[in-house]
Tab-separated table of C-alpha atoms and ligand atoms in Angstrom:
chain	number	residue	atom	x	y	z
A	1	UNK	CA	98.680	121.959	143.627
A	2	UNK	CA	98.463	120.183	140.217
A	3	UNK	CA	95.119	121.678	139.225
A	4	UNK	CA	94.405	123.943	136.232
A	5	UNK	CA	91.477	124.849	133.967
A	6	UNK	CA	92.992	123.037	130.985
A	7	UNK	CA	95.821	120.550	130.487
A	8	UNK	CA	97.521	120.432	127.094
A	9	UNK	CA	99.300	117.166	126.315
A	10	UNK	CA	102.460	117.727	124.244
A	11	UNK	CA	104.539	120.854	123.561
A	12	UNK	CA	104.908	120.610	119.790
A	13	UNK	CA	103.591	123.408	117.562
A	14	UNK	CA	99.994	122.257	118.119
A	15	UNK	CA	100.140	122.090	121.908
A	16	UNK	CA	102.079	125.329	122.205
A	17	UNK	CA	99.761	127.288	119.908
A	18	UNK	CA	96.658	125.953	121.678
A	19	UNK	CA	98.115	126.758	125.111
A	20	UNK	CA	99.265	130.227	124.023
A	21	UNK	CA	95.778	131.199	122.812
A	22	UNK	CA	94.188	129.821	125.985
A	23	UNK	CA	96.697	131.681	128.176
A	24	UNK	CA	96.095	134.917	126.262
A	25	UNK	CA	92.355	134.522	126.918
A	26	UNK	CA	92.939	134.265	130.645
A	27	UNK	CA	92.604	130.489	130.950
A	28	UNK	CA	94.759	128.778	133.570
A	29	UNK	CA	96.596	126.282	131.344
A	30	UNK	CA	99.316	123.711	131.956
A	31	UNK	CA	101.318	121.957	129.228
A	32	UNK	CA	102.759	118.506	129.955
A	33	UNK	CA	105.670	117.499	127.696
A	34	UNK	CA	107.590	114.208	127.861
A	35	UNK	CA	110.849	115.591	126.441
A	36	UNK	CA	113.196	118.107	128.012
A	37	UNK	CA	112.594	120.635	125.200
A	38	UNK	CA	109.652	122.186	123.335
A	39	UNK	CA	108.953	121.758	119.618
A	40	UNK	CA	108.393	118.027	119.118
A	41	UNK	CA	108.952	117.430	115.425
A	42	UNK	CA	110.580	120.834	114.954
A	43	UNK	CA	114.092	120.911	116.364
A	44	UNK	CA	117.266	122.782	115.508
A	45	UNK	CA	120.914	122.864	116.389
A	46	UNK	CA	123.549	125.584	115.996
A	47	UNK	CA	126.706	124.762	114.017
A	48	UNK	CA	130.160	125.932	115.124
A	49	UNK	CA	129.998	128.814	112.606
A	50	UNK	CA	126.625	130.003	113.973
A	51	UNK	CA	124.375	128.651	111.204
A	52	UNK	CA	121.155	127.072	112.452
A	53	UNK	CA	120.396	123.592	111.129
A	54	UNK	CA	116.829	122.236	111.149
A	55	UNK	CA	116.529	118.567	112.107
A	56	UNK	CA	112.740	118.379	111.663
A	57	UNK	CA	110.031	120.506	109.985
A	58	UNK	CA	111.353	123.299	107.765
A	59	UNK	CA	109.337	124.769	104.914
A	60	UNK	CA	105.797	125.952	104.171
A	61	UNK	CA	103.618	127.063	101.253
A	62	UNK	CA	101.425	130.137	100.655
A	63	UNK	CA	98.234	128.316	101.693
A	64	UNK	CA	99.710	127.672	105.165
A	65	UNK	CA	97.866	130.660	106.551
A	66	UNK	CA	97.637	129.703	110.241
A	67	UNK	CA	101.387	129.125	110.445
A	68	UNK	CA	102.121	132.355	108.535
A	69	UNK	CA	99.902	134.361	110.858
A	70	UNK	CA	101.542	132.866	113.946
A	71	UNK	CA	105.014	133.624	112.580
A	72	UNK	CA	103.955	137.273	112.181
A	73	UNK	CA	102.501	137.430	115.710
A	74	UNK	CA	105.774	136.091	117.106
A	75	UNK	CA	107.768	138.809	115.294
A	76	UNK	CA	109.567	136.272	113.053
A	77	UNK	CA	110.178	136.575	109.305
A	78	UNK	CA	109.525	134.365	106.303
A	79	UNK	CA	112.122	134.177	103.533
A	80	UNK	CA	112.116	132.204	100.266
A	81	UNK	CA	113.022	128.521	100.626
A	82	UNK	CA	114.728	126.344	98.015
A	83	UNK	CA	111.905	126.054	95.460
A	84	UNK	CA	113.019	129.048	93.376
A	85	UNK	CA	116.778	128.387	93.407
A	86	UNK	CA	118.358	128.506	89.925
A	87	UNK	CA	120.027	125.431	88.422
A	88	UNK	CA	119.260	121.857	87.459
A	89	UNK	CA	117.989	118.879	89.431
A	90	UNK	CA	120.074	115.698	89.698
A	91	UNK	CA	118.524	112.225	89.342
A	92	UNK	CA	120.236	109.109	90.667
A	93	UNK	CA	118.379	106.428	88.733
A	94	UNK	CA	118.888	102.688	88.498
A	95	UNK	CA	120.924	103.267	85.311
A	96	UNK	CA	123.069	106.061	86.709
A	97	UNK	CA	123.231	109.834	87.224
A	98	UNK	CA	121.256	112.263	85.069
A	99	UNK	CA	120.820	116.043	85.178
A	100	UNK	CA	117.739	118.033	84.209
A	101	UNK	CA	113.962	117.837	84.390
A	102	UNK	CA	112.610	114.252	84.306
A	103	UNK	CA	115.544	113.044	82.151
A	104	UNK	CA	114.020	109.582	81.571
A	105	UNK	CA	110.881	111.021	79.894
A	106	UNK	CA	110.253	110.967	76.149
A	107	UNK	CA	107.532	112.970	74.382
A	108	UNK	CA	104.892	110.287	75.003
A	109	UNK	CA	105.680	110.305	78.737
A	110	UNK	CA	105.439	114.083	78.850
A	111	UNK	CA	102.052	114.091	77.112
A	112	UNK	CA	100.811	111.301	79.385
A	113	UNK	CA	101.978	113.211	82.483
A	114	UNK	CA	100.054	116.297	81.413
A	115	UNK	CA	96.895	114.303	80.700
A	116	UNK	CA	97.052	112.500	84.053
A	117	UNK	CA	97.746	115.691	85.968
A	118	UNK	CA	94.824	117.464	84.356
A	119	UNK	CA	92.540	114.526	85.258
A	120	UNK	CA	93.945	114.602	88.816
A	121	UNK	CA	93.247	118.352	88.987
A	122	UNK	CA	89.653	117.748	87.890
A	123	UNK	CA	89.209	115.225	90.709
A	124	UNK	CA	90.878	117.516	93.275
A	125	UNK	CA	88.184	120.104	92.561
A	126	UNK	CA	85.499	117.548	93.449
A	127	UNK	CA	86.842	116.795	96.969
A	128	UNK	CA	85.980	118.851	100.047
A	129	UNK	CA	89.142	118.652	102.193
A	130	UNK	CA	87.101	119.109	105.379
A	131	UNK	CA	84.652	116.384	104.422
A	132	UNK	CA	86.132	113.937	101.884
A	133	UNK	CA	83.655	111.303	103.162
A	134	UNK	CA	80.804	113.201	101.494
A	135	UNK	CA	82.245	112.620	98.013
A	136	UNK	CA	79.768	110.442	96.088
A	137	UNK	CA	82.610	108.116	95.071
A	138	UNK	CA	84.579	108.373	98.325
A	139	UNK	CA	84.919	104.654	99.114
A	140	UNK	CA	86.178	103.758	95.638
A	141	UNK	CA	88.619	106.675	95.466
A	142	UNK	CA	89.958	105.709	98.901
A	143	UNK	CA	90.367	102.029	98.003
A	144	UNK	CA	92.354	102.920	94.871
A	145	UNK	CA	96.071	103.542	95.256
A	146	UNK	CA	97.502	106.495	93.360
A	147	UNK	CA	99.546	104.009	91.304
A	148	UNK	CA	96.463	101.941	90.353
A	149	UNK	CA	94.561	105.066	89.410
A	150	UNK	CA	97.424	106.362	87.258
A	151	UNK	CA	97.421	103.117	85.299
A	152	UNK	CA	93.604	103.243	85.031
A	153	UNK	CA	93.789	106.653	83.356
A	154	UNK	CA	96.485	105.449	80.975
A	155	UNK	CA	99.706	106.700	82.555
A	156	UNK	CA	102.869	105.395	80.924
A	157	UNK	CA	105.135	103.327	83.220
A	158	UNK	CA	107.548	106.266	83.367
A	159	UNK	CA	104.801	108.568	84.683
A	160	UNK	CA	104.081	106.139	87.547
A	161	UNK	CA	107.823	105.886	88.139
A	162	UNK	CA	108.218	109.687	88.208
A	163	UNK	CA	105.422	110.097	90.752
A	164	UNK	CA	106.876	107.321	92.890
A	165	UNK	CA	110.349	108.868	92.911
A	166	UNK	CA	108.851	112.267	93.798
A	167	UNK	CA	106.887	110.776	96.721
A	168	UNK	CA	109.910	108.886	98.045
A	169	UNK	CA	111.947	112.121	98.010
A	170	UNK	CA	109.317	113.501	100.417
A	171	UNK	CA	109.492	110.307	102.507
A	172	UNK	CA	105.824	109.739	101.775
A	173	UNK	CA	104.675	106.186	101.107
A	174	UNK	CA	104.996	104.827	97.584
A	175	UNK	CA	102.197	105.730	95.163
A	176	UNK	CA	101.330	102.014	95.234
A	177	UNK	CA	100.502	102.291	98.945
A	178	UNK	CA	98.823	105.726	99.055
A	179	UNK	CA	95.060	106.248	98.927
A	180	UNK	CA	94.000	108.334	95.934
A	181	UNK	CA	91.327	110.062	98.050
A	182	UNK	CA	93.937	111.105	100.620
A	183	UNK	CA	96.137	112.579	97.898
A	184	UNK	CA	93.210	114.473	96.362
A	185	UNK	CA	92.255	115.805	99.795
A	186	UNK	CA	95.814	116.958	100.399
A	187	UNK	CA	95.938	119.000	97.199
A	188	UNK	CA	92.350	120.268	97.689
A	189	UNK	CA	93.375	121.838	100.993
A	190	UNK	CA	95.715	124.231	99.194
A	191	UNK	CA	92.631	125.965	97.768
A	192	UNK	CA	94.678	126.486	94.595
A	193	UNK	CA	92.542	125.707	91.510
A	194	UNK	CA	95.709	124.972	89.542
A	195	UNK	CA	96.895	122.426	92.151
A	196	UNK	CA	97.874	119.213	90.440
A	197	UNK	CA	100.348	116.638	91.684
A	198	UNK	CA	102.386	117.595	94.778
A	199	UNK	CA	104.537	120.543	93.809
A	200	UNK	CA	107.422	122.145	95.707
A	201	UNK	CA	106.200	125.518	94.347
A	202	UNK	CA	102.921	125.033	96.227
A	203	UNK	CA	104.131	123.373	99.441
A	204	UNK	CA	107.748	124.360	99.990
A	205	UNK	CA	108.080	128.035	99.180
A	206	UNK	CA	109.103	129.779	102.432
A	207	UNK	CA	110.947	129.189	105.670
A	208	UNK	CA	111.387	131.138	108.892
A	209	UNK	CA	114.647	133.087	108.662
A	210	UNK	CA	115.281	132.791	112.408
A	211	UNK	CA	114.817	128.980	112.202
A	212	UNK	CA	111.571	127.050	112.082
A	213	UNK	CA	112.146	125.605	115.556
A	214	UNK	CA	112.375	129.198	116.847
A	215	UNK	CA	108.588	129.381	116.357
A	216	UNK	CA	108.231	126.760	119.091
A	217	UNK	CA	110.943	128.268	121.298
A	218	UNK	CA	109.260	131.694	121.231
A	219	UNK	CA	105.889	130.235	122.262
A	220	UNK	CA	107.534	128.190	125.010
A	221	UNK	CA	109.170	131.379	126.338
A	222	UNK	CA	105.770	133.088	126.417
A	223	UNK	CA	104.223	130.155	128.284
A	224	UNK	CA	107.029	130.091	130.862
A	225	UNK	CA	106.154	128.231	134.075
A	226	UNK	CA	102.974	126.816	132.503
A	227	UNK	CA	105.150	124.282	130.671
A	228	UNK	CA	106.347	121.163	132.500
A	229	UNK	CA	109.119	119.099	130.849
A	230	UNK	CA	110.017	115.474	131.557
A	231	UNK	CA	106.286	114.821	132.024
A	232	UNK	CA	105.484	111.603	130.149
A	233	UNK	CA	101.724	111.075	130.220
A	234	UNK	CA	100.670	107.434	130.649
A	235	UNK	CA	97.000	107.659	131.604
A	236	UNK	CA	94.139	110.082	130.978
A	237	UNK	CA	90.644	110.068	132.466
A	238	UNK	CA	88.029	112.149	130.678
A	239	UNK	CA	84.785	113.220	132.335
A	240	UNK	CA	82.518	116.252	132.311
A	241	UNK	CA	82.885	116.152	136.111
A	242	UNK	CA	86.644	116.664	135.758
A	243	UNK	CA	89.638	115.185	133.906
A	244	UNK	CA	92.791	113.629	135.317
A	245	UNK	CA	96.216	112.959	133.840
A	246	UNK	CA	98.784	110.590	135.294
A	247	UNK	CA	102.504	110.686	134.480
A	248	UNK	CA	105.009	107.818	134.274
A	249	UNK	CA	106.338	109.095	137.617
A	250	UNK	CA	102.905	108.558	139.204
A	251	UNK	CA	102.268	112.293	139.557
A	252	UNK	CA	98.648	113.384	138.908
A	253	UNK	CA	97.211	116.538	137.358
A	254	UNK	CA	93.552	117.531	137.172
A	255	UNK	CA	91.629	119.969	134.975
A	256	UNK	CA	88.207	120.689	133.510
A	257	UNK	CA	89.321	119.881	129.970
A	258	UNK	CA	92.159	118.369	127.977
A	259	UNK	CA	93.747	119.250	124.648
A	260	UNK	CA	95.570	116.190	123.339
A	261	UNK	CA	98.267	116.818	120.707
A	262	UNK	CA	100.254	113.606	121.077
A	263	UNK	CA	101.142	111.939	117.754
A	264	UNK	CA	99.032	108.885	116.958
A	265	UNK	CA	101.879	106.380	117.510
A	266	UNK	CA	102.845	107.335	121.085
A	267	UNK	CA	99.157	107.987	121.821
A	268	UNK	CA	98.474	104.237	121.520
A	269	UNK	CA	100.634	103.653	124.615
A	270	UNK	CA	98.411	105.930	126.720
A	271	UNK	CA	95.416	104.487	128.533
A	272	UNK	CA	92.428	106.789	128.046
A	273	UNK	CA	89.239	106.213	130.032
A	274	UNK	CA	86.018	108.059	129.306
A	275	UNK	CA	86.370	108.380	125.526
A	276	UNK	CA	83.860	106.772	123.193
A	277	UNK	CA	84.928	103.495	121.566
A	278	UNK	CA	84.384	105.076	118.122
A	279	UNK	CA	86.793	107.913	118.926
A	280	UNK	CA	89.483	105.582	120.228
A	281	UNK	CA	89.077	103.308	117.196
A	282	UNK	CA	89.384	106.281	114.828
A	283	UNK	CA	92.555	107.524	116.550
A	284	UNK	CA	94.055	104.023	116.626
A	285	UNK	CA	93.360	103.559	112.906
A	286	UNK	CA	95.737	106.367	111.883
A	287	UNK	CA	99.341	105.635	111.024
A	288	UNK	CA	102.505	107.449	110.071
A	289	UNK	CA	104.995	107.239	107.254
A	290	UNK	CA	108.330	106.565	108.952
A	291	UNK	CA	111.349	108.698	108.195
A	292	UNK	CA	114.819	109.663	109.298
A	293	UNK	CA	116.257	113.040	108.373
A	294	UNK	CA	119.808	113.631	107.182
A	295	UNK	CA	121.320	117.141	107.318
A	296	UNK	CA	124.732	117.897	105.838
A	297	UNK	CA	126.559	121.200	106.269
A	298	UNK	CA	129.287	122.405	103.894
A	299	UNK	CA	131.267	125.644	103.926
A	300	UNK	CA	129.208	126.873	100.964
A	301	UNK	CA	126.738	125.751	98.286
A	302	UNK	CA	129.491	124.275	96.073
A	303	UNK	CA	126.937	122.491	93.818
A	304	UNK	CA	125.811	125.878	92.456
A	305	UNK	CA	129.227	126.278	90.731
A	306	UNK	CA	128.251	123.253	88.599
A	307	UNK	CA	124.882	124.801	87.682
A	308	UNK	CA	122.966	122.589	90.134
A	309	UNK	CA	120.204	123.756	92.455
A	310	UNK	CA	120.865	121.190	95.208
A	311	UNK	CA	117.590	119.348	94.568
A	312	UNK	CA	118.031	115.681	93.752
A	313	UNK	CA	115.871	112.577	93.435
A	314	UNK	CA	117.271	109.130	94.211
A	315	UNK	CA	115.723	105.929	92.954
A	316	UNK	CA	118.540	103.958	94.566
A	317	UNK	CA	120.381	104.401	97.870
A	318	UNK	CA	119.194	105.327	101.357
A	319	UNK	CA	118.081	108.931	100.819
A	320	UNK	CA	115.067	109.754	98.698
A	321	UNK	CA	116.744	112.936	97.433
A	322	UNK	CA	118.061	116.252	98.705
A	323	UNK	CA	117.082	119.915	98.851
A	324	UNK	CA	118.846	123.053	100.031
A	325	UNK	CA	117.934	123.941	103.600
A	326	UNK	CA	119.967	127.171	103.513
A	327	UNK	CA	123.398	128.366	102.328
A	328	UNK	CA	125.721	125.346	102.295
A	329	UNK	CA	123.275	123.024	104.070
A	330	UNK	CA	121.462	120.110	102.397
A	331	UNK	CA	118.511	118.236	103.864
A	332	UNK	CA	117.355	114.742	102.919
A	333	UNK	CA	114.783	112.233	104.091
A	334	UNK	CA	115.023	108.453	104.197
A	335	UNK	CA	111.720	107.126	102.805
A	336	UNK	CA	109.606	104.600	104.732
A	337	UNK	CA	110.500	101.624	102.552
A	338	UNK	CA	114.240	102.255	103.038
A	339	UNK	CA	114.040	102.537	106.852
A	340	UNK	CA	114.703	98.854	107.329
A	341	UNK	CA	118.127	98.989	105.636
A	342	UNK	CA	118.827	102.341	107.274
A	343	UNK	CA	117.970	101.424	110.851
A	344	UNK	CA	119.630	98.020	110.722
A	345	UNK	CA	122.990	99.395	109.526
A	346	UNK	CA	125.754	100.396	111.946
A	347	UNK	CA	125.897	104.210	112.367
A	348	UNK	CA	129.476	104.465	111.013
A	349	UNK	CA	128.521	102.508	107.914
A	350	UNK	CA	125.380	104.666	107.438
A	351	UNK	CA	127.599	107.765	107.559
A	352	UNK	CA	129.927	106.351	104.864
A	353	UNK	CA	127.064	105.230	102.622
A	354	UNK	CA	125.345	108.626	102.883
A	355	UNK	CA	128.583	110.344	101.873
A	356	UNK	CA	128.978	107.939	98.928
A	357	UNK	CA	125.464	108.896	97.779
A	358	UNK	CA	126.197	112.609	98.135
A	359	UNK	CA	129.426	112.209	96.122
A	360	UNK	CA	127.523	110.258	93.442
A	361	UNK	CA	125.019	113.130	93.296
A	362	UNK	CA	127.143	116.272	93.631
A	363	UNK	CA	130.730	115.154	92.974
A	364	UNK	CA	133.910	114.837	95.101
A	365	UNK	CA	133.406	118.131	96.996
A	366	UNK	CA	130.532	116.409	98.812
A	367	UNK	CA	132.981	114.012	100.535
A	368	UNK	CA	134.063	116.434	103.289
A	369	UNK	CA	131.129	118.148	105.025
A	370	UNK	CA	131.639	120.169	108.184
A	371	UNK	CA	128.826	118.212	109.777
A	372	UNK	CA	126.528	115.301	108.907
A	373	UNK	CA	123.650	114.633	111.293
A	374	UNK	CA	121.041	111.903	111.295
A	375	UNK	CA	117.778	112.222	113.222
A	376	UNK	CA	115.917	108.904	113.426
A	377	UNK	CA	112.335	110.184	113.864
A	378	UNK	CA	110.927	106.796	112.867
A	379	UNK	CA	112.072	105.288	116.168
A	380	UNK	CA	111.929	108.375	118.390
A	381	UNK	CA	109.644	107.129	121.191
A	382	UNK	CA	107.688	110.400	121.346
A	383	UNK	CA	107.127	110.656	117.577
A	384	UNK	CA	107.301	107.166	116.044
A	385	UNK	CA	106.905	108.523	112.550
A	386	UNK	CA	106.879	111.726	110.531
A	387	UNK	CA	103.557	112.649	108.887
A	388	UNK	CA	100.285	110.751	108.567
A	389	UNK	CA	100.299	108.033	105.961
A	390	UNK	CA	96.998	107.223	104.318
A	391	UNK	CA	97.109	103.763	102.817
A	392	UNK	CA	94.249	102.658	100.551
A	393	UNK	CA	91.105	102.462	102.705
A	394	UNK	CA	92.489	104.583	105.553
A	395	UNK	CA	90.477	107.773	104.947
A	396	UNK	CA	87.211	105.829	105.254
A	397	UNK	CA	88.655	103.720	108.096
A	398	UNK	CA	89.545	106.765	110.215
A	399	UNK	CA	86.251	108.360	109.198
A	400	UNK	CA	84.601	111.719	109.844
A	401	UNK	CA	85.676	111.794	113.513
A	402	UNK	CA	89.113	112.764	112.197
A	403	UNK	CA	90.148	116.050	113.798
A	404	UNK	CA	86.892	116.551	115.715
A	405	UNK	CA	86.499	117.032	119.461
A	406	UNK	CA	84.706	115.062	122.157
A	407	UNK	CA	84.432	117.683	124.936
A	408	UNK	CA	85.960	117.899	127.432
A	409	UNK	CA	88.551	115.991	125.332
A	410	UNK	CA	89.809	118.254	122.541
A	411	UNK	CA	92.089	116.913	119.887
A	412	UNK	CA	94.741	118.802	117.914
A	413	UNK	CA	98.045	118.157	116.198
A	414	UNK	CA	99.227	117.844	112.654
A	415	UNK	CA	97.949	114.254	112.524
A	416	UNK	CA	94.452	115.656	112.965
A	417	UNK	CA	94.643	117.794	109.830
A	418	UNK	CA	94.404	116.588	106.259
A	419	UNK	CA	98.015	115.569	105.833
A	420	UNK	CA	100.214	116.676	108.716
A	421	UNK	CA	102.703	119.525	108.321
A	422	UNK	CA	103.467	122.474	110.597
A	423	UNK	CA	100.382	124.197	109.209
A	424	UNK	CA	98.234	121.310	110.437
A	425	UNK	CA	99.734	121.583	113.916
A	426	UNK	CA	99.155	125.330	114.263
A	427	UNK	CA	95.767	125.317	112.540
A	428	UNK	CA	94.343	122.515	114.700
A	429	UNK	CA	96.001	123.808	117.878
A	430	UNK	CA	94.447	127.240	117.511
A	431	UNK	CA	91.123	125.759	116.396
A	432	UNK	CA	91.002	123.533	119.497
A	433	UNK	CA	91.616	126.561	121.728
A	434	UNK	CA	88.903	128.509	119.884
A	435	UNK	CA	86.425	125.619	120.170
A	436	UNK	CA	87.112	125.343	123.884
A	437	UNK	CA	86.760	129.082	124.450
A	438	UNK	CA	83.531	129.036	122.441
A	439	UNK	CA	82.195	126.226	124.613
B	501	FAD	C1	111.952	115.060	109.443
B	501	FAD	C2	110.713	115.877	109.356
B	501	FAD	C3	110.608	116.829	108.364
B	501	FAD	C4	109.451	117.601	108.276
B	501	FAD	N1	109.392	118.587	107.338
B	501	FAD	C5	108.337	119.420	107.335
B	501	FAD	C6	108.356	120.577	106.515
B	501	FAD	O1	109.333	120.857	105.818
B	501	FAD	N2	107.254	121.369	106.537
B	501	FAD	C7	106.190	121.122	107.338
B	501	FAD	O2	105.217	121.900	107.329
B	501	FAD	N3	106.176	120.044	108.154
B	501	FAD	C8	107.231	119.211	108.175
B	501	FAD	N4	107.252	118.157	109.034
B	501	FAD	C9	106.066	117.888	109.855
B	501	FAD	C10	105.946	118.850	111.021
B	501	FAD	O3	107.194	119.059	111.618
B	501	FAD	C11	104.991	118.239	112.025
B	501	FAD	O4	103.791	117.859	111.372
B	501	FAD	C12	104.611	119.198	113.159
B	501	FAD	O5	105.741	119.855	113.679
B	501	FAD	C13	103.929	118.375	114.242
B	501	FAD	O6	103.518	119.204	115.310
B	501	FAD	P1	102.559	118.614	116.435
B	501	FAD	O7	102.514	119.585	117.519
B	501	FAD	O8	101.289	118.159	115.823
B	501	FAD	O9	103.270	117.243	116.911
B	501	FAD	P2	104.692	117.081	117.595
B	501	FAD	O10	105.637	118.120	117.130
B	501	FAD	O11	105.090	115.667	117.383
B	501	FAD	O12	104.402	117.370	119.139
B	501	FAD	C14	103.837	116.406	119.968
B	501	FAD	C15	104.527	116.512	121.325
B	501	FAD	O13	103.965	115.497	122.176
B	501	FAD	C16	105.012	115.006	122.991
B	501	FAD	N5	104.650	113.706	123.522
B	501	FAD	C17	104.594	112.502	122.887
B	501	FAD	N6	104.204	111.536	123.745
B	501	FAD	C18	103.994	112.134	124.941
B	501	FAD	C19	103.577	111.668	126.214
B	501	FAD	N7	103.267	110.384	126.431
B	501	FAD	N8	103.453	112.571	127.215
B	501	FAD	C20	103.737	113.893	127.032
B	501	FAD	N9	104.156	114.381	125.842
B	501	FAD	C21	104.280	113.511	124.810
B	501	FAD	C22	106.198	114.958	122.030
B	501	FAD	O14	107.416	114.883	122.723
B	501	FAD	C23	106.002	116.247	121.248
B	501	FAD	O15	106.733	117.308	121.808
B	501	FAD	C24	108.392	117.378	109.170
B	501	FAD	C25	108.493	116.434	110.180
B	501	FAD	C26	109.646	115.683	110.286
B	501	FAD	C27	109.771	114.682	111.380
């Protein structure tokens, strides 16, 4: 019989961590997952030589406490990621290749950068990441793009350019299309008083040695028969008298409560009855930055022999830049504004152009990888994105219902945290389970 106490929609990190906590508290829980595997936006593959390659989420920072705790509970280990690797960055700029730290900056740009970052830091301290709406100037800060604000505080054009290139390397939206309030909230959540502009040393410091997707695989193993794959949810009915979930196959499941962890894009395809109009409007208002991920495996980290650290930033080309995933493996993201060229190009041609970019960045040894994989998350029907994108006005548009529950409908998932990330998935998943157990 398809009846349980709780149904969790989606078996990404959020759904799995919510279901695991519920199961461990004696709740009869069922997880419904559309794909034939767990993990959602974390996924890995094993290369012929045994190295694991991450095709989705990879790295975390020291303030990612929920994720770190879960990793410990699962008996997995954190090791340093790429942020501390020795060597120089490479920049592929409109006028060619440069090596070093912000090679297009002069002294005036450097001074301007420092001034702007210290002003940004001052504003970060004024934003409560759990309640950015309470900021006395919230509406104005949300309406301003980061680019507009930088110019308002006197940034030189090269400072705006540097921030834009850095954001594109992360496959975030351009600074011209990102709400200042959302960016302040994102840095405020680190709880680090020295947090300024997005910094790899704050966000990208560690990775799970056994593979970040192993976190999901371990939880799925623990959940065992409670997990149903190939279960695409198409309709949900929410009521305090009982909830029902219908699959694309027509199969029905019932429960007392629901934890929904489906990303906001695919969620729009699901009919939900019994939710308030305000809740539905808030969920529908969210959107994602679109990305595709490129992973390239070489026999070894050959770039290190040239004094390079494997990190690059690309103002031109398809990729926004690269970083070292692990020995011999580079990762890269295709930023939202380059998706159009990327997705409309024949796969063989994409492969050749990516190799040309890697050769332009790291030299001729980059021409012959053992493997080059492309994961088009932007058009994956069960993701349709990457991480939440907050365009100017979006924080106020989504409003204070963001990440809150409407029992017996509980909401979790990285989209329901400040800015996405694996931390957001685990933190909201466990918080949803705790809220439900408390109720
Ligand atoms: C390329 C890429 C790189 C990233 N890099 C990092 C990183 O380095 N560090 C970091 O912290 N984060 C990173 N992230 C973000 C991080 O991976 C995600 O935020 C996090 O894994 C999302 O977890 P989730 O459980 O909230 O959502 P998801 O993992 O998306 O899980 C949702 C689940 O719902 C399922 N689903 C969807 N529709 C339905 C339906 N109709 N019925 C049933 N099931 C459905 C999906 O198949 C999926 O399994 C990256 C993401 C991507 C894509």
